[in-house]
Amino acid sequence: AKPAAGDVMTKTAKLGLAVACCTLSVFAFTRYADNLLLGVYCQAALFVSIMETLFVANSMLIASVFNYQCLSNFNSPMMMSKGLNDFWGKRWNMTVHRMLKSLYFQPVMEATGSRLIATCAAFVGSGLFHEAAFYLTVQAADKETSRMALKFTGWQTAFFLTSSFLCYVERLVQKNFPKLTKNLNSMPWPVAPLLTTALVLPTGFLFTVPLVEVGFVDSCVRSVIRVE
């Protein structure tokens, strides 16, 4: 779609906010890195901030050169989510979400008629995609340092598979306990995002363990500090 009037100002504001979030995330990570839950939260916040900074900057470049507006990638997943399905399905990394939905969820759903199997297939595909992406990124970043020799471990696939189960449980609760669901949906901000984050964080270490072990997270922190 072609960019609307005022889109440049909006993108500029988003870019500034993303950079500010990067700064805050780095500060928080260096302060709370030894705390399991807070450390994982800071890593996730840093990841979102870096990804959003790169995405907004690229979308501004595309808009200025080709006069086209890119779709939003992150939709305030850690600040506005109202549940796990809302977090994964409408807010977190929508570019990858659309890809996984097209490649895994829809074909498996059509073949099996089971939403559970289709959801598991999409999340397993996400785990394999992330492991491959980080493996290639780390190998390209430092081919000579053995500490950065990231291997396929299955940790991240286990994280996404666990997340698919939690999403399925949430759907069961929504279906069988409509009154409870209505009360949860009517909770004021920031209660719902905090509860959603509280459900994601306990298994977040599955995603970050291999990245921390090879120094990938520390490398990202150092890179942000150098840029700032």
mmCIF file of C-alpha atoms in Angstrom:
data_model
loop_
_atom_site.group_PDB
_atom_site.id
_atom_site.type_symbol
_atom_site.label_atom_id
_atom_site.label_comp_id
_atom_site.label_asym_id
_atom_site.label_seq_id
_atom_site.Cartn_x
_atom_site.Cartn_y
_atom_site.Cartn_z
ATOM 1 C CA ALA A 1 0.000 0.000 0.000
ATOM 2 C CA LYS A 2 1.138 3.535 -0.671
ATOM 3 C CA PRO A 3 2.109 5.529 2.446
ATOM 4 C CA ALA A 4 -0.563 7.871 3.773
ATOM 5 C CA ALA A 5 -0.017 11.485 4.686
ATOM 6 C CA GLY A 6 1.864 11.833 7.946
ATOM 7 C CA ASP A 7 3.251 8.298 7.730
ATOM 8 C CA VAL A 8 6.840 9.589 7.716
ATOM 9 C CA MET A 9 6.261 11.350 11.039
ATOM 10 C CA THR A 10 4.655 8.218 12.465
ATOM 11 C CA LYS A 11 7.545 6.041 11.291
ATOM 12 C CA THR A 12 10.062 8.534 12.672
ATOM 13 C CA ALA A 13 8.317 8.470 16.049
ATOM 14 C CA LYS A 14 8.272 4.645 16.019
ATOM 15 C CA LEU A 15 11.943 4.552 15.104
ATOM 16 C CA GLY A 16 12.816 6.902 17.955
ATOM 17 C CA LEU A 17 10.742 4.834 20.375
ATOM 18 C CA ALA A 18 12.376 1.603 19.202
ATOM 19 C CA VAL A 19 15.866 3.062 19.674
ATOM 20 C CA ALA A 20 14.887 4.304 23.144
ATOM 21 C CA CYS A 21 13.588 0.825 23.998
ATOM 22 C CA CYS A 22 16.913 -0.643 22.828
ATOM 23 C CA THR A 23 18.731 1.652 25.238
ATOM 24 C CA LEU A 24 16.444 0.783 28.149
ATOM 25 C CA SER A 25 16.619 -2.947 27.336
ATOM 26 C CA VAL A 26 20.420 -2.919 27.325
ATOM 27 C CA PHE A 27 20.478 -1.068 30.649
ATOM 28 C CA ALA A 28 17.955 -3.475 32.173
ATOM 29 C CA PHE A 29 19.746 -6.526 30.796
ATOM 30 C CA THR A 30 23.125 -5.501 32.213
ATOM 31 C CA ARG A 31 21.431 -4.941 35.577
ATOM 32 C CA TYR A 32 19.220 -8.043 35.741
ATOM 33 C CA ALA A 33 21.087 -10.558 33.553
ATOM 34 C CA ASP A 34 21.638 -12.908 36.503
ATOM 35 C CA ASN A 35 17.916 -13.035 37.336
ATOM 36 C CA LEU A 36 16.294 -15.862 35.351
ATOM 37 C CA LEU A 37 12.860 -14.319 34.693
ATOM 38 C CA LEU A 38 13.927 -10.672 34.461
ATOM 39 C CA GLY A 39 16.922 -11.650 32.348
ATOM 40 C CA VAL A 40 14.711 -13.498 29.870
ATOM 41 C CA TYR A 41 12.266 -10.568 29.792
ATOM 42 C CA CYS A 42 15.089 -8.114 29.079
ATOM 43 C CA GLN A 43 16.442 -10.371 26.329
ATOM 44 C CA ALA A 44 12.988 -10.532 24.720
ATOM 45 C CA ALA A 45 12.576 -6.752 25.016
ATOM 46 C CA LEU A 46 16.000 -6.212 23.477
ATOM 47 C CA PHE A 47 15.202 -8.594 20.620
ATOM 48 C CA VAL A 48 11.889 -6.838 19.877
ATOM 49 C CA SER A 49 13.545 -3.408 20.043
ATOM 50 C CA ILE A 50 16.364 -4.349 17.669
ATOM 51 C CA MET A 51 13.992 -6.056 15.229
ATOM 52 C CA GLU A 52 11.547 -3.140 15.310
ATOM 53 C CA THR A 53 14.367 -0.615 14.821
ATOM 54 C CA LEU A 54 15.648 -2.472 11.753
ATOM 55 C CA PHE A 55 12.136 -3.030 10.389
ATOM 56 C CA VAL A 56 11.013 0.601 10.775
ATOM 57 C CA ALA A 57 14.266 1.900 9.298
ATOM 58 C CA ASN A 58 13.934 -0.427 6.297
ATOM 59 C CA SER A 59 10.260 0.419 5.821
ATOM 60 C CA MET A 60 11.104 4.132 5.831
ATOM 61 C CA LEU A 61 13.745 3.494 3.176
ATOM 62 C CA ILE A 62 11.315 1.480 1.038
ATOM 63 C CA ALA A 63 8.638 4.155 1.439
ATOM 64 C CA SER A 64 11.008 6.919 0.346
ATOM 65 C CA VAL A 65 12.468 5.009 -2.613
ATOM 66 C CA PHE A 66 9.475 3.036 -3.892
ATOM 67 C CA ASN A 67 6.598 5.038 -2.357
ATOM 68 C CA TYR A 68 5.133 1.945 -0.683
ATOM 69 C CA GLN A 69 4.215 1.363 2.940
ATOM 70 C CA CYS A 70 5.273 -1.904 4.634
ATOM 71 C CA LEU A 71 2.961 -3.821 6.948
ATOM 72 C CA SER A 72 3.629 -3.588 10.687
ATOM 73 C CA ASN A 73 5.860 -6.354 12.062
ATOM 74 C CA PHE A 74 5.537 -6.077 15.851
ATOM 75 C CA ASN A 75 2.313 -4.772 17.362
ATOM 76 C CA SER A 76 3.310 -4.009 20.974
ATOM 77 C CA PRO A 77 3.408 -7.710 21.962
ATOM 78 C CA MET A 78 4.862 -7.172 25.425
ATOM 79 C CA MET A 79 2.766 -4.118 26.264
ATOM 80 C CA MET A 80 -0.714 -4.707 24.802
ATOM 81 C CA SER A 81 -1.268 -8.485 24.540
ATOM 82 C CA LYS A 82 -4.563 -9.786 25.960
ATOM 83 C CA GLY A 83 -3.611 -13.472 25.910
ATOM 84 C CA LEU A 84 -1.264 -16.020 24.397
ATOM 85 C CA ASN A 85 -3.188 -16.383 21.132
ATOM 86 C CA ASP A 86 -3.329 -12.594 20.821
ATOM 87 C CA PHE A 87 0.415 -12.417 21.603
ATOM 88 C CA TRP A 88 1.480 -15.001 18.999
ATOM 89 C CA GLY A 89 -1.292 -14.544 16.438
ATOM 90 C CA LYS A 90 -1.686 -10.765 16.218
ATOM 91 C CA ARG A 91 1.327 -9.046 17.748
ATOM 92 C CA TRP A 92 4.620 -10.992 17.702
ATOM 93 C CA ASN A 93 6.710 -10.939 14.505
ATOM 94 C CA MET A 94 3.826 -10.809 12.044
ATOM 95 C CA THR A 95 6.102 -11.341 9.034
ATOM 96 C CA VAL A 96 7.115 -14.795 10.276
ATOM 97 C CA HIS A 97 3.554 -15.419 11.479
ATOM 98 C CA ARG A 98 2.117 -14.890 8.000
ATOM 99 C CA MET A 99 4.789 -17.157 6.518
ATOM 100 C CA LEU A 100 4.139 -19.968 9.016
ATOM 101 C CA LYS A 101 0.390 -19.663 8.600
ATOM 102 C CA SER A 102 0.703 -20.073 4.840
ATOM 103 C CA LEU A 103 3.349 -22.829 4.871
ATOM 104 C CA TYR A 104 2.240 -24.932 7.838
ATOM 105 C CA PHE A 105 -1.031 -24.025 9.543
ATOM 106 C CA GLN A 106 -3.380 -23.774 6.571
ATOM 107 C CA PRO A 107 -2.137 -26.882 4.662
ATOM 108 C CA VAL A 108 -2.134 -29.050 7.817
ATOM 109 C CA MET A 109 -5.538 -27.695 8.846
ATOM 110 C CA GLU A 110 -6.962 -28.605 5.442
ATOM 111 C CA ALA A 111 -5.369 -32.065 5.533
ATOM 112 C CA THR A 112 -6.297 -33.043 9.094
ATOM 113 C CA GLY A 113 -9.157 -30.773 10.117
ATOM 114 C CA SER A 114 -7.481 -30.499 13.536
ATOM 115 C CA ARG A 115 -6.636 -27.048 14.822
ATOM 116 C CA LEU A 116 -4.394 -28.574 17.492
ATOM 117 C CA ILE A 117 -2.272 -30.490 14.966
ATOM 118 C CA ALA A 118 -2.119 -27.480 12.637
ATOM 119 C CA THR A 119 -1.084 -25.189 15.496
ATOM 120 C CA CYS A 120 1.612 -27.632 16.637
ATOM 121 C CA ALA A 121 2.892 -27.904 13.066
ATOM 122 C CA ALA A 122 3.149 -24.117 12.755
ATOM 123 C CA PHE A 123 4.958 -23.755 16.076
ATOM 124 C CA VAL A 124 7.368 -26.625 15.332
ATOM 125 C CA GLY A 125 8.047 -24.987 11.971
ATOM 126 C CA SER A 126 8.731 -21.742 13.839
ATOM 127 C CA GLY A 127 11.180 -23.500 16.148
ATOM 128 C CA LEU A 128 13.092 -25.058 13.260
ATOM 129 C CA PHE A 129 13.058 -21.731 11.385
ATOM 130 C CA HIS A 130 14.499 -19.846 14.372
ATOM 131 C CA GLU A 131 17.166 -22.457 15.038
ATOM 132 C CA ALA A 132 18.251 -22.350 11.393
ATOM 133 C CA ALA A 133 18.149 -18.536 11.292
ATOM 134 C CA PHE A 134 20.238 -18.103 14.431
ATOM 135 C CA TYR A 135 22.652 -20.831 13.338
ATOM 136 C CA LEU A 136 23.293 -19.105 10.017
ATOM 137 C CA THR A 137 23.503 -15.668 11.661
ATOM 138 C CA VAL A 138 26.001 -16.776 14.299
ATOM 139 C CA GLN A 139 28.162 -18.693 11.818
ATOM 140 C CA ALA A 140 28.272 -15.672 9.516
ATOM 141 C CA ALA A 141 29.019 -13.299 12.411
ATOM 142 C CA ASP A 142 32.041 -15.160 13.720
ATOM 143 C CA LYS A 143 33.459 -18.127 11.790
ATOM 144 C CA GLU A 144 36.728 -18.259 13.726
ATOM 145 C CA THR A 145 35.578 -18.162 17.361
ATOM 146 C CA SER A 146 34.641 -21.622 18.621
ATOM 147 C CA ARG A 147 32.521 -20.085 21.395
ATOM 148 C CA MET A 148 30.131 -18.867 18.741
ATOM 149 C CA ALA A 149 29.775 -22.320 17.171
ATOM 150 C CA LEU A 150 26.010 -22.618 17.634
ATOM 151 C CA LYS A 151 24.514 -26.023 16.867
ATOM 152 C CA PHE A 152 20.989 -27.342 16.443
ATOM 153 C CA THR A 153 19.967 -28.232 19.995
ATOM 154 C CA GLY A 154 16.175 -28.428 19.856
ATOM 155 C CA TRP A 155 15.827 -25.937 22.716
ATOM 156 C CA GLN A 156 14.000 -23.340 20.654
ATOM 157 C CA THR A 157 11.783 -25.946 18.993
ATOM 158 C CA ALA A 158 10.861 -27.165 22.491
ATOM 159 C CA PHE A 159 9.997 -23.584 23.462
ATOM 160 C CA PHE A 160 7.622 -23.114 20.533
ATOM 161 C CA LEU A 161 6.072 -26.556 20.974
ATOM 162 C CA THR A 162 5.379 -25.710 24.624
ATOM 163 C CA SER A 163 3.881 -22.402 23.511
ATOM 164 C CA SER A 164 1.544 -24.216 21.100
ATOM 165 C CA PHE A 165 0.284 -26.363 23.988
ATOM 166 C CA LEU A 166 -0.306 -23.275 26.154
ATOM 167 C CA CYS A 167 -2.219 -21.591 23.304
ATOM 168 C CA TYR A 168 -4.380 -24.690 22.931
ATOM 169 C CA VAL A 169 -5.112 -24.736 26.683
ATOM 170 C CA GLU A 170 -6.054 -21.060 26.509
ATOM 171 C CA ARG A 171 -8.532 -21.802 23.698
ATOM 172 C CA LEU A 172 -10.050 -24.617 25.767
ATOM 173 C CA VAL A 173 -10.494 -22.258 28.698
ATOM 174 C CA GLN A 174 -12.084 -19.637 26.439
ATOM 175 C CA LYS A 175 -14.477 -22.243 25.030
ATOM 176 C CA ASN A 176 -15.491 -23.933 28.292
ATOM 177 C CA PHE A 177 -15.406 -20.973 30.681
ATOM 178 C CA PRO A 178 -16.920 -18.010 28.782
ATOM 179 C CA LYS A 179 -17.673 -16.029 31.945
ATOM 180 C CA LEU A 180 -14.062 -16.317 33.123
ATOM 181 C CA THR A 181 -12.875 -15.355 29.653
ATOM 182 C CA LYS A 182 -15.128 -12.289 29.643
ATOM 183 C CA ASN A 183 -13.732 -11.195 33.009
ATOM 184 C CA LEU A 184 -10.165 -11.698 31.813
ATOM 185 C CA ASN A 185 -10.810 -9.722 28.625
ATOM 186 C CA SER A 186 -12.232 -6.836 30.632
ATOM 187 C CA MET A 187 -9.180 -6.504 32.863
ATOM 188 C CA PRO A 188 -7.595 -3.049 32.788
ATOM 189 C CA TRP A 189 -4.198 -2.406 31.285
ATOM 190 C CA PRO A 190 -1.524 -3.495 32.196
ATOM 191 C CA VAL A 191 -2.932 -6.548 33.990
ATOM 192 C CA ALA A 192 -3.592 -8.596 30.825
ATOM 193 C CA PRO A 193 -0.118 -7.986 29.272
ATOM 194 C CA LEU A 194 1.536 -8.818 32.594
ATOM 195 C CA LEU A 195 -0.410 -12.085 32.899
ATOM 196 C CA THR A 196 0.426 -12.969 29.295
ATOM 197 C CA THR A 197 4.103 -12.252 29.878
ATOM 198 C CA ALA A 198 3.991 -14.293 33.086
ATOM 199 C CA LEU A 199 2.801 -17.291 31.052
ATOM 200 C CA VAL A 200 5.506 -16.872 28.397
ATOM 201 C CA LEU A 201 8.512 -16.138 30.627
ATOM 202 C CA PRO A 202 8.779 -19.438 32.576
ATOM 203 C CA THR A 203 9.578 -21.282 29.336
ATOM 204 C CA GLY A 204 11.501 -18.394 27.762
ATOM 205 C CA PHE A 205 14.819 -19.823 28.895
ATOM 206 C CA LEU A 206 14.322 -22.656 26.375
ATOM 207 C CA PHE A 207 14.631 -20.081 23.606
ATOM 208 C CA THR A 208 17.552 -18.107 25.042
ATOM 209 C CA VAL A 209 19.794 -20.816 26.585
ATOM 210 C CA PRO A 210 21.707 -21.708 23.383
ATOM 211 C CA LEU A 211 22.047 -18.026 22.425
ATOM 212 C CA VAL A 212 23.418 -17.078 25.846
ATOM 213 C CA GLU A 213 25.840 -20.019 25.889
ATOM 214 C CA VAL A 214 27.501 -19.023 22.612
ATOM 215 C CA GLY A 215 27.620 -15.325 23.513
ATOM 216 C CA PHE A 216 25.054 -14.206 20.929
ATOM 217 C CA VAL A 217 23.054 -12.101 23.414
ATOM 218 C CA ASP A 218 26.183 -10.416 24.779
ATOM 219 C CA SER A 219 27.241 -9.688 21.195
ATOM 220 C CA CYS A 220 23.895 -7.999 20.509
ATOM 221 C CA VAL A 221 24.229 -5.924 23.684
ATOM 222 C CA ARG A 222 27.752 -4.793 22.744
ATOM 223 C CA SER A 223 26.577 -3.922 19.219
ATOM 224 C CA VAL A 224 23.754 -1.730 20.546
ATOM 225 C CA ILE A 225 26.103 -0.014 22.981
ATOM 226 C CA ARG A 226 28.585 0.735 20.175
ATOM 227 C CA VAL A 227 25.803 2.200 17.995
ATOM 228 C CA GLU A 228 24.553 4.356 20.844
#
